[in-house]
């Protein structure tokens, strides 16, 4: 259904955060409208499809979920295809929505089916980022498959980037897996039930088909004998397990290992997950001295390393062996105080998450080698934090947020961030000036300087031709707006409220800002408009023309040019 929509005819649908659809019958005309929206992207079917559509709605017993999924699966298909689908639906016993959904599932290709079953068994409500890496390694073409599954209304991607699936669709997927061998679940391709998973290692003969296995909360021992037959295993999720024995030539296809609460003791030998792409060791008690690092170094294909909430980690491991790494998650490593210089070898790294690394006081100079880095989540520390001068070498960085950080200055090289679109240094109260090179940020769209100690803005601010939002709120040390502000030709919003010492008139050049929609000067000492504004205020392109929002100090001398 179209999430969150409600109509006067009663076609209300569930919002994205609700996990079940209404399954009671609708009125026929409402049901036909819902079906048409998914089959034709309009409220009623084309003339040549009216009869077929009415037959479909009747056969589907006017059940909303069935109408949505079936309608989506028929979108853009020929009349012959519709007729064939209708015959299959008519053979299904009435009110058995699972069999109706099964017909849609059977239309998927093999890769799409594999992804659908993975989501149904393991990833409902989970972020989609990590699974995409696994499916890509399996050559399942996940972007294409997810688009197909979404268009067929079998899944949805919510605003928080997580998978959503109707309970009945999820149950369908799990039923399909169970039907692979209903008597012996350890002979199925996927095992998500933790009680059943406990029996898997003991069933040496039956475990050959397992591709994905989640054991849940389990702190017992997993020996090499118990995983001997897991030759097809590509996804393994376990918590706190102890690996014991010689793992030579075992788990050859393992792509994703989620080993949360991994114990410090590592007694396994020859553990060589050479095909590992995703490694999650979050919430573990291991440190930089953990013996497992040496064996995991063989994972040359590794693209995601998640070390979140590792309180014993004071220094990162050597990254030299993982040059394919794209995402490094160190969030919540509160005692981390050093990043190994080998991070400079991660030429493909796009995401670095240091949020919550409050003991970290500086970044290594080698960070400047990460020219593929798109986003970096910075630590928030009560101690002074230093950015390396090489920081400006991060040519691909799109956003940079160091708000609330104890940073005294931005590096002069910051002008090298040629793709940067958003810069936030708000509440960095120790910053007193910006380097002139900030004017080199040609793609910058938003700049937040609020709550800093800036005394002035550099003239180079006029070079920010793409800037749309400039925030200067609560800067008590600033006394005037620079005349160069008039050159920021695409500026739409300018906030300088609570700048108590901002005095005089608005610069004459501000009348050049034809795109300016919001000018907030409340709680300042601005005394008036520029002398040229009165003749300009009647111009359609003037920032002082009617329809703009200008907020000025109380008891001001401004004429009433615009609504507040």
Coordinates of C-alpha atoms in Angstrom, one line a residue:
X1 CA 0.0 0.0 0.0
X2 CA 1.0 3.6 -0.3
X3 CA 2.4 4.2 3.2
X4 CA 0.8 6.8 5.4
X5 CA -2.0 7.7 2.9
X6 CA -5.5 8.1 4.0
X7 CA -8.5 9.0 1.8
X8 CA -12.0 10.1 2.4
X9 CA -13.2 6.9 0.8
X10 CA -11.7 4.9 3.7
X11 CA -8.6 3.6 1.9
X12 CA -6.5 4.4 5.0
X13 CA -3.2 2.5 5.1
X14 CA -0.7 1.8 7.9
X15 CA 2.2 4.2 8.4
X16 CA 5.8 2.8 8.0
X17 CA 6.3 2.1 11.7
X18 CA 3.3 -0.3 11.9
X19 CA 4.1 -3.9 11.3
X20 CA 0.7 -5.2 10.1
X21 CA -1.8 -4.4 7.4
X22 CA -5.5 -4.4 7.8
X23 CA -6.6 -7.7 6.3
X24 CA -10.4 -7.4 6.6
X25 CA -12.4 -7.1 3.5
X26 CA -12.9 -3.7 1.8
X27 CA -15.8 -2.5 -0.3
X28 CA -15.4 -3.6 -3.9
X29 CA -14.9 -0.1 -5.3
X30 CA -12.3 0.7 -2.7
X31 CA -10.5 -2.6 -3.4
X32 CA -10.5 -1.9 -7.1
X33 CA -9.0 1.5 -6.5
X34 CA -6.3 0.1 -4.3
X35 CA -5.5 -2.6 -6.8
X36 CA -5.4 -0.1 -9.7
X37 CA -2.9 2.1 -7.8
X38 CA -0.4 -0.7 -7.7
X39 CA -1.1 -2.2 -11.1
X40 CA -1.5 1.0 -13.1
X41 CA -0.3 3.8 -10.8
X42 CA -3.8 5.4 -11.1
X43 CA -7.1 5.1 -9.3
X44 CA -8.9 3.1 -12.0
X45 CA -7.8 0.5 -14.6
X46 CA -7.6 1.4 -18.3
X47 CA -10.7 0.3 -20.3
X48 CA -9.1 -2.8 -21.8
X49 CA -8.1 -4.0 -18.3
X50 CA -11.4 -3.3 -16.5
X51 CA -12.8 -6.8 -16.7
X52 CA -9.5 -8.5 -15.8
X53 CA -9.0 -6.1 -12.9
X54 CA -12.5 -6.8 -11.5
X55 CA -11.9 -10.5 -11.8
X56 CA -8.6 -10.2 -10.0
X57 CA -10.2 -8.2 -7.1
X58 CA -12.9 -10.8 -6.8
X59 CA -10.5 -13.7 -6.8
X60 CA -8.3 -12.1 -4.2
X61 CA -11.3 -11.7 -1.9
X62 CA -10.6 -8.0 -1.6
X63 CA -7.8 -8.6 0.8
X64 CA -5.6 -5.4 0.9
X65 CA -2.2 -7.2 1.1
X66 CA -3.0 -9.6 -1.7
X67 CA -4.3 -6.7 -3.8
X68 CA -1.2 -4.7 -3.3
X69 CA 1.3 -7.5 -3.9
X70 CA -0.5 -9.0 -6.9
X71 CA -1.2 -5.6 -8.4
X72 CA 2.5 -4.6 -8.1
X73 CA 3.6 -7.8 -9.7
X74 CA 1.3 -7.3 -12.7
X75 CA 2.3 -3.7 -13.4
X76 CA 3.4 -3.2 -17.0
X77 CA 2.6 -6.8 -17.9
X78 CA 0.7 -8.0 -21.0
X79 CA -3.0 -9.1 -21.0
X80 CA -1.9 -12.7 -21.7
X81 CA 0.3 -12.5 -18.6
X82 CA -2.6 -11.2 -16.6
X83 CA -4.9 -14.0 -17.8
X84 CA -2.3 -16.6 -16.9
X85 CA -1.9 -15.2 -13.4
X86 CA -5.7 -15.1 -13.0
X87 CA -5.9 -18.8 -13.8
X88 CA -3.3 -19.7 -11.1
X89 CA -5.1 -17.5 -8.6
X90 CA -8.4 -19.2 -9.3
X91 CA -6.9 -22.6 -8.5
X92 CA -5.8 -21.4 -5.0
X93 CA -8.3 -22.1 -2.2
X94 CA -10.2 -19.0 -1.2
X95 CA -8.8 -16.9 1.7
X96 CA -5.4 -18.6 1.5
X97 CA -3.3 -15.4 1.1
X98 CA 0.0 -17.3 1.5
X99 CA -0.7 -19.2 -1.7
X100 CA -1.6 -16.0 -3.5
X101 CA 1.7 -14.5 -2.4
X102 CA 3.5 -17.6 -3.4
X103 CA 2.5 -17.0 -7.1
X104 CA 4.3 -13.6 -6.9
X105 CA 7.4 -15.2 -5.3
X106 CA 7.6 -17.8 -8.1
X107 CA 7.9 -15.0 -10.7
X108 CA 11.2 -13.9 -9.1
X109 CA 14.5 -15.0 -10.6
X110 CA 16.9 -17.0 -8.4
X111 CA 19.0 -14.1 -7.1
X112 CA 15.8 -12.2 -6.2
X113 CA 14.5 -15.2 -4.4
X114 CA 17.7 -15.6 -2.4
X115 CA 17.6 -12.0 -1.2
X116 CA 13.9 -12.2 -0.4
X117 CA 14.5 -15.3 1.8
X118 CA 17.5 -13.7 3.5
X119 CA 15.4 -10.7 4.4
X120 CA 12.5 -12.8 5.6
X121 CA 14.7 -14.9 7.8
X122 CA 17.2 -12.5 9.2
X123 CA 16.9 -8.8 8.2
X124 CA 13.4 -7.6 8.9
X125 CA 13.9 -4.3 10.8
X126 CA 17.6 -4.4 10.1
X127 CA 19.7 -1.8 8.3
X128 CA 20.2 -2.7 4.7
X129 CA 23.9 -1.5 4.4
X130 CA 25.7 -4.7 5.5
X131 CA 23.5 -7.2 3.6
X132 CA 24.1 -5.3 0.4
X133 CA 27.8 -6.1 0.7
X134 CA 27.1 -9.8 1.2
X135 CA 24.7 -10.0 -1.7
X136 CA 27.0 -8.1 -4.0
X137 CA 29.8 -10.6 -3.2
X138 CA 27.4 -13.4 -4.0
X139 CA 26.7 -11.7 -7.4
X140 CA 23.0 -11.4 -6.6
X141 CA 22.9 -7.8 -8.1
X142 CA 21.2 -6.5 -4.9
X143 CA 20.3 -3.0 -6.2
X144 CA 18.3 -4.5 -9.0
X145 CA 16.8 -7.2 -6.8
X146 CA 15.7 -4.8 -4.1
X147 CA 14.1 -2.5 -6.6
X148 CA 12.1 -5.5 -8.0
X149 CA 11.1 -6.6 -4.5
X150 CA 10.0 -3.1 -3.6
X151 CA 8.0 -2.6 -6.8
X152 CA 6.3 -5.9 -6.1
X153 CA 5.5 -4.7 -2.6
X154 CA 7.2 -7.7 -1.0
X155 CA 9.5 -5.4 1.0
X156 CA 9.8 -1.7 1.8
X157 CA 12.9 0.4 2.7
X158 CA 11.9 2.7 5.6
X159 CA 13.2 6.2 6.1
X160 CA 15.8 4.9 8.6
X161 CA 17.3 2.7 5.9
X162 CA 15.9 -0.5 7.4
X163 CA 14.0 -3.3 5.8
X164 CA 10.2 -3.6 6.4
X165 CA 8.2 -6.6 5.5
X166 CA 4.6 -7.5 6.2
X167 CA 4.3 -10.3 8.8
X168 CA 2.5 -12.5 6.3
X169 CA 5.1 -12.0 3.6
X170 CA 7.8 -12.7 6.2
X171 CA 6.0 -15.9 7.2
X172 CA 5.8 -16.9 3.5
X173 CA 9.5 -16.6 3.1
X174 CA 10.2 -18.6 6.2
X175 CA 7.6 -21.2 5.2
X176 CA 9.4 -21.6 1.8
X177 CA 12.7 -22.3 3.7
X178 CA 11.0 -24.8 6.1
X179 CA 9.5 -26.7 3.1
X180 CA 13.0 -27.5 2.0
X181 CA 12.9 -30.1 4.7
X182 CA 10.1 -29.7 7.3
X183 CA 11.2 -32.6 9.4
X184 CA 14.9 -31.7 9.7
X185 CA 15.6 -27.9 9.8
X186 CA 19.3 -28.5 9.8
X187 CA 18.9 -29.7 6.2
X188 CA 17.4 -26.3 5.1
X189 CA 19.3 -23.4 3.6
X190 CA 18.7 -21.0 6.5
X191 CA 18.3 -21.5 10.2
X192 CA 17.1 -18.5 12.2
X193 CA 15.4 -20.2 15.1
X194 CA 17.9 -20.2 17.9
X195 CA 16.6 -23.3 19.6
X196 CA 16.9 -25.2 16.3
X197 CA 20.3 -23.7 15.7
X198 CA 21.7 -25.3 18.9
X199 CA 21.3 -28.7 17.3
X200 CA 23.0 -27.8 14.0
X201 CA 26.7 -28.4 15.0
X202 CA 25.7 -31.9 16.3
X203 CA 24.1 -32.9 13.0
X204 CA 27.2 -33.3 10.9
X205 CA 25.5 -35.0 8.0
X206 CA 22.6 -32.7 7.7
X207 CA 24.3 -29.4 7.8
X208 CA 25.7 -29.5 4.3
X209 CA 22.9 -27.3 2.8
X210 CA 23.0 -24.5 5.4
X211 CA 24.0 -21.1 3.9
X212 CA 22.9 -18.8 6.7
X213 CA 22.9 -19.5 10.4
X214 CA 22.0 -17.4 13.5
X215 CA 22.6 -19.0 16.9
X216 CA 21.5 -16.0 19.1
X217 CA 22.8 -15.7 22.7
X218 CA 25.2 -18.5 23.0
X219 CA 28.4 -18.7 25.0
X220 CA 29.3 -22.3 24.5
X221 CA 32.2 -23.9 22.6
X222 CA 32.1 -24.4 18.8
X223 CA 34.7 -27.0 17.8
X224 CA 36.2 -27.6 14.3
X225 CA 34.4 -30.9 14.1
X226 CA 31.0 -29.3 14.5
X227 CA 31.5 -27.0 11.5
X228 CA 33.1 -29.5 9.2
X229 CA 30.1 -29.9 7.0
X230 CA 29.2 -26.2 6.9
X231 CA 30.9 -25.8 3.5
X232 CA 28.2 -23.6 2.1
X233 CA 27.9 -21.3 5.1
X234 CA 28.1 -17.6 4.0
X235 CA 26.4 -15.9 6.9
X236 CA 27.2 -16.8 10.5
X237 CA 25.8 -14.9 13.5
X238 CA 26.8 -15.9 17.0
X239 CA 27.2 -14.2 20.4
X240 CA 30.1 -14.9 22.7
X241 CA 31.0 -18.3 21.2
X242 CA 34.4 -19.9 21.8
X243 CA 36.0 -21.3 18.6
X244 CA 38.2 -24.3 19.5
X245 CA 40.3 -26.6 17.3
X246 CA 42.0 -26.6 13.9
X247 CA 39.9 -24.7 11.4
X248 CA 42.1 -25.3 8.5
X249 CA 40.1 -25.4 5.2
X250 CA 36.8 -24.9 7.1
X251 CA 34.1 -22.3 6.4
X252 CA 35.6 -21.6 3.0
X253 CA 32.5 -19.6 1.8
X254 CA 32.0 -17.5 4.9
X255 CA 31.2 -14.0 3.7
X256 CA 29.7 -12.5 6.9
X257 CA 30.8 -13.2 10.4
X258 CA 28.9 -11.5 13.2
X259 CA 30.7 -12.4 16.4
X260 CA 29.4 -10.0 19.0
X261 CA 30.7 -10.4 22.5
X262 CA 33.7 -12.2 21.1
X263 CA 35.8 -13.5 24.1
X264 CA 39.3 -12.3 24.6
X265 CA 40.6 -15.9 24.6
X266 CA 41.3 -17.1 21.0
X267 CA 42.4 -20.7 21.0
X268 CA 41.4 -21.7 17.4
X269 CA 44.2 -22.5 15.0
X270 CA 44.4 -22.0 11.2
X271 CA 41.2 -19.9 11.3
X272 CA 41.5 -18.5 7.7
X273 CA 38.3 -16.8 6.6
X274 CA 39.8 -15.8 3.2
X275 CA 36.4 -14.8 1.7
X276 CA 35.2 -12.7 4.6
X277 CA 33.6 -9.4 3.5
X278 CA 31.9 -8.3 6.7
X279 CA 33.3 -8.8 10.2
X280 CA 31.3 -7.6 13.2
X281 CA 33.2 -7.8 16.5
X282 CA 31.1 -5.2 18.3
X283 CA 30.6 -5.2 22.0
X284 CA 33.5 -7.5 22.5
X285 CA 36.1 -7.7 25.3
X286 CA 39.1 -7.9 23.0
X287 CA 41.9 -5.4 22.7
X288 CA 44.7 -4.7 20.3
X289 CA 46.6 -7.7 21.9
X290 CA 43.9 -10.2 20.8
X291 CA 45.5 -13.2 19.1
X292 CA 42.7 -13.4 16.6
X293 CA 44.0 -10.4 14.6
X294 CA 46.9 -12.3 13.1
X295 CA 44.6 -15.0 11.7
X296 CA 41.9 -12.6 10.4
X297 CA 44.5 -10.8 8.4
X298 CA 44.0 -13.3 5.6
X299 CA 40.6 -11.7 4.9
X300 CA 42.0 -9.6 2.1
X301 CA 38.5 -9.1 0.7
X302 CA 37.2 -7.5 3.9
X303 CA 35.0 -4.4 3.2
X304 CA 33.3 -3.8 6.6
X305 CA 35.0 -3.9 10.0
X306 CA 32.6 -3.2 12.8
X307 CA 34.4 -2.7 16.2
X308 CA 31.6 -0.8 17.9
X309 CA 31.6 -0.5 21.7
X310 CA 34.9 -2.1 22.3
X311 CA 35.8 -0.6 25.7
X312 CA 39.1 -2.5 26.0
X313 CA 40.5 -1.3 22.7
X314 CA 43.1 1.4 23.2
X315 CA 44.8 1.2 19.8
X316 CA 43.4 0.0 16.5
X317 CA 44.9 -3.1 14.9
X318 CA 47.3 -2.9 11.9
X319 CA 45.1 -2.3 8.9
X320 CA 47.7 -3.1 6.3
X321 CA 46.2 -6.5 5.3
X322 CA 42.7 -5.0 4.6
X323 CA 43.3 -2.7 1.8
X324 CA 39.8 -3.4 0.4
X325 CA 38.1 -2.0 3.5
X326 CA 35.3 0.5 2.8
X327 CA 33.7 1.0 6.1
X328 CA 35.5 1.2 9.5
X329 CA 33.2 1.5 12.6
X330 CA 34.9 2.4 15.8
X331 CA 31.9 4.1 17.4
X332 CA 31.7 3.9 21.2
X333 CA 35.3 2.8 21.7
X334 CA 35.6 5.1 24.7
X335 CA 39.2 4.2 25.6
X336 CA 40.6 4.3 22.1
X337 CA 43.4 6.8 22.1
X338 CA 45.4 5.9 19.0
X339 CA 44.6 5.0 15.4
X340 CA 47.4 3.0 13.7
X341 CA 49.1 4.9 10.9
X342 CA 48.4 2.0 8.6
X343 CA 44.9 3.5 8.1
X344 CA 46.6 5.5 5.4
X345 CA 46.7 2.3 3.3
X346 CA 42.9 2.1 3.1
X347 CA 42.6 3.8 -0.2
X348 CA 39.0 2.5 -0.7
X349 CA 37.6 3.6 2.7
X350 CA 34.4 5.6 2.3
X351 CA 33.1 5.7 5.9
X352 CA 35.0 6.3 9.2
X353 CA 32.9 6.3 12.3
X354 CA 34.7 7.7 15.4
X355 CA 31.6 8.9 17.2
X356 CA 32.0 8.3 21.0
X357 CA 35.8 7.8 20.9
X358 CA 36.1 10.3 23.6
X359 CA 39.7 9.5 24.6
X360 CA 41.0 10.1 21.1
X361 CA 42.8 13.5 20.9
X362 CA 44.2 13.5 17.4
X363 CA 44.0 11.8 14.0
X364 CA 47.2 10.6 12.3
X365 CA 48.7 12.5 9.4
X366 CA 48.2 9.4 7.3
X367 CA 44.4 10.1 7.3
X368 CA 45.1 12.5 4.5
X369 CA 45.7 9.5 2.2
X370 CA 42.0 8.5 2.3
X371 CA 41.0 10.3 -0.9
X372 CA 37.8 8.0 -1.2
X373 CA 36.5 9.0 2.2
X374 CA 32.9 10.4 1.9
X375 CA 31.9 10.6 5.5
X376 CA 33.7 10.8 8.8
X377 CA 31.8 10.9 12.1
X378 CA 34.1 12.7 14.5
X379 CA 34.6 12.0 18.3
X380 CA 33.1 14.3 20.9
X381 CA 35.7 14.7 23.6
X382 CA 36.2 17.0 26.7
X383 CA 39.9 17.2 25.8
X384 CA 41.5 19.3 23.1
X385 CA 41.3 17.6 19.7
X386 CA 43.7 18.3 16.8
X387 CA 42.9 17.8 13.2
X388 CA 45.9 16.9 11.0
X389 CA 47.1 19.4 8.4
X390 CA 46.6 16.7 5.8
X391 CA 42.9 16.8 6.5
X392 CA 42.4 18.9 3.3
X393 CA 43.5 16.0 1.2
X394 CA 40.1 14.2 1.7
X395 CA 39.0 15.1 -1.8
X396 CA 35.8 13.1 -1.7
X397 CA 34.4 14.2 1.7
X398 CA 30.8 15.4 1.4
X399 CA 30.0 16.5 5.0
X400 CA 32.1 17.5 8.0
X401 CA 30.5 17.9 11.4
X402 CA 32.7 18.8 14.4
X403 CA 30.0 20.6 16.4
X404 CA 30.5 20.5 20.2
X405 CA 34.1 19.5 19.8
X406 CA 37.1 21.0 21.6
X407 CA 38.8 22.2 18.5
X408 CA 40.8 25.5 18.5
X409 CA 41.2 25.9 14.8
X410 CA 40.5 24.4 11.4
X411 CA 43.5 23.4 9.4
X412 CA 44.6 25.8 6.6
X413 CA 44.3 22.9 4.2
X414 CA 40.5 22.7 4.7
X415 CA 40.1 24.4 1.4
X416 CA 41.1 21.2 -0.3
X417 CA 37.8 19.6 0.6
X418 CA 36.6 20.3 -2.9
X419 CA 33.4 18.2 -2.7
X420 CA 32.3 19.3 0.7
X421 CA 28.6 20.3 0.8
X422 CA 28.0 20.8 4.6
X423 CA 30.4 22.2 7.2
X424 CA 29.2 22.4 10.8
X425 CA 31.5 23.8 13.5
X426 CA 28.8 25.1 15.8
X427 CA 29.6 25.2 19.5
X428 CA 33.3 24.9 18.9
X429 CA 33.7 27.8 21.2
X430 CA 37.5 27.9 21.0
X431 CA 37.5 28.7 17.3
X432 CA 38.2 32.4 16.8
X433 CA 38.9 32.6 13.1
X434 CA 38.4 30.8 9.9
X435 CA 41.2 30.2 7.4
X436 CA 41.0 32.2 4.2
X437 CA 40.9 28.9 2.3
X438 CA 37.4 28.3 3.4
X439 CA 36.5 30.3 0.3
X440 CA 37.8 27.4 -1.8
X441 CA 34.8 25.2 -0.8
X442 CA 33.1 25.8 -4.1
X443 CA 30.3 23.2 -3.6
X444 CA 29.5 24.2 0.0
X445 CA 25.7 24.5 0.5
X446 CA 25.4 25.0 4.2
X447 CA 27.8 26.5 6.7
X448 CA 27.0 26.5 10.5
X449 CA 29.3 28.8 12.6
X450 CA 26.9 29.3 15.5
X451 CA 28.1 29.5 19.1
X452 CA 31.7 30.0 18.1
X453 CA 34.1 32.8 19.1
X454 CA 34.6 34.2 15.6
X455 CA 35.5 37.9 15.5
X456 CA 34.9 38.3 11.8
X457 CA 34.3 36.4 8.6
X458 CA 37.1 36.2 6.0
X459 CA 36.5 38.1 2.8
X460 CA 36.9 34.8 0.9
X461 CA 33.3 34.0 2.2
X462 CA 32.2 35.8 -1.0
X463 CA 33.6 32.9 -3.1
X464 CA 31.1 30.5 -1.8
X465 CA 28.9 30.7 -4.9
X466 CA 26.8 27.6 -4.0
X467 CA 26.1 28.5 -0.4
X468 CA 22.4 28.6 0.5
X469 CA 22.4 28.6 4.3
X470 CA 24.7 30.5 6.6
X471 CA 24.2 30.3 10.4
X472 CA 26.0 32.9 12.6
X473 CA 23.6 32.7 15.6
X474 CA 24.9 33.4 19.1
X475 CA 28.3 34.8 18.1
X476 CA 28.8 37.6 20.7
X477 CA 32.3 38.5 19.3
X478 CA 31.2 39.4 15.8
X479 CA 30.5 43.1 15.3
X480 CA 29.6 43.4 11.6
X481 CA 28.6 41.5 8.6
X482 CA 31.2 41.5 5.8
X483 CA 30.4 43.5 2.6
X484 CA 31.5 40.4 0.7
X485 CA 28.3 38.7 1.8
X486 CA 26.7 40.2 -1.2
X487 CA 28.7 38.0 -3.5
X488 CA 27.2 34.8 -2.1
X489 CA 24.7 35.0 -4.9
X490 CA 22.7 31.8 -4.1
X491 CA 22.3 32.6 -0.4
X492 CA 18.7 31.8 0.7
X493 CA 18.9 31.9 4.5
X494 CA 21.0 34.0 6.8
X495 CA 20.7 33.6 10.6
X496 CA 22.6 36.2 12.7
X497 CA 20.2 36.2 15.7
X498 CA 21.6 36.7 19.2
X499 CA 24.7 38.3 17.9
X500 CA 24.5 40.9 20.7
X501 CA 27.4 43.1 19.4
X502 CA 26.3 43.1 15.8
X503 CA 25.8 46.9 15.2
X504 CA 25.3 49.5 12.5
X505 CA 23.4 49.0 9.3
X506 CA 23.1 45.9 7.1
X507 CA 25.8 46.1 4.4
X508 CA 24.7 47.8 1.2
X509 CA 25.7 44.7 -0.8
X510 CA 23.0 42.6 0.8
X511 CA 20.5 43.9 -1.7
X512 CA 22.4 41.9 -4.3
X513 CA 21.1 38.6 -2.7
X514 CA 18.2 38.0 -5.0
X515 CA 17.5 34.5 -3.6
X516 CA 17.5 35.5 0.0
X517 CA 14.3 34.3 1.7
X518 CA 15.1 34.5 5.4
X519 CA 17.1 37.1 7.2
X520 CA 17.1 36.7 11.0
X521 CA 18.7 39.6 12.9
X522 CA 16.7 39.3 16.1
X523 CA 18.4 40.2 19.3
X524 CA 21.2 42.2 17.6
X525 CA 22.0 45.9 17.7
X526 CA 21.5 46.4 13.9
X527 CA 20.2 50.0 13.6
X528 CA 18.7 50.1 10.1
X529 CA 18.6 49.0 6.4
X530 CA 21.2 50.0 3.9
X531 CA 20.4 53.3 2.2
X532 CA 19.8 51.6 -1.2
X533 CA 17.2 49.2 0.1
X534 CA 14.2 51.6 -0.2
X535 CA 14.5 51.9 -4.0
X536 CA 15.3 48.2 -4.2
X537 CA 12.5 47.0 -1.9
X538 CA 9.9 47.2 -4.7
X539 CA 12.0 45.0 -7.1
X540 CA 10.8 41.4 -7.5
X541 CA 14.3 40.2 -7.0
X542 CA 15.2 42.2 -3.9
X543 CA 15.8 40.4 -0.6
X544 CA 13.6 43.2 0.9
X545 CA 10.6 42.7 -1.3
X546 CA 7.3 41.5 0.0
X547 CA 7.0 37.8 0.7
X548 CA 10.4 37.5 2.3
X549 CA 10.9 36.9 6.0
X550 CA 13.0 39.5 7.7
X551 CA 13.3 39.3 11.5
X552 CA 14.8 42.4 13.1
X553 CA 15.5 43.7 16.6
X554 CA 12.6 45.2 18.6
X555 CA 12.4 49.0 18.6
X556 CA 14.2 49.0 15.2
X557 CA 14.1 51.8 12.7
X558 CA 13.2 49.6 9.8
X559 CA 10.2 50.4 7.6
X560 CA 7.6 47.5 7.5
X561 CA 8.9 46.0 4.2
X562 CA 8.1 42.3 4.7
X563 CA 6.1 40.1 6.9
X564 CA 7.8 38.4 9.9

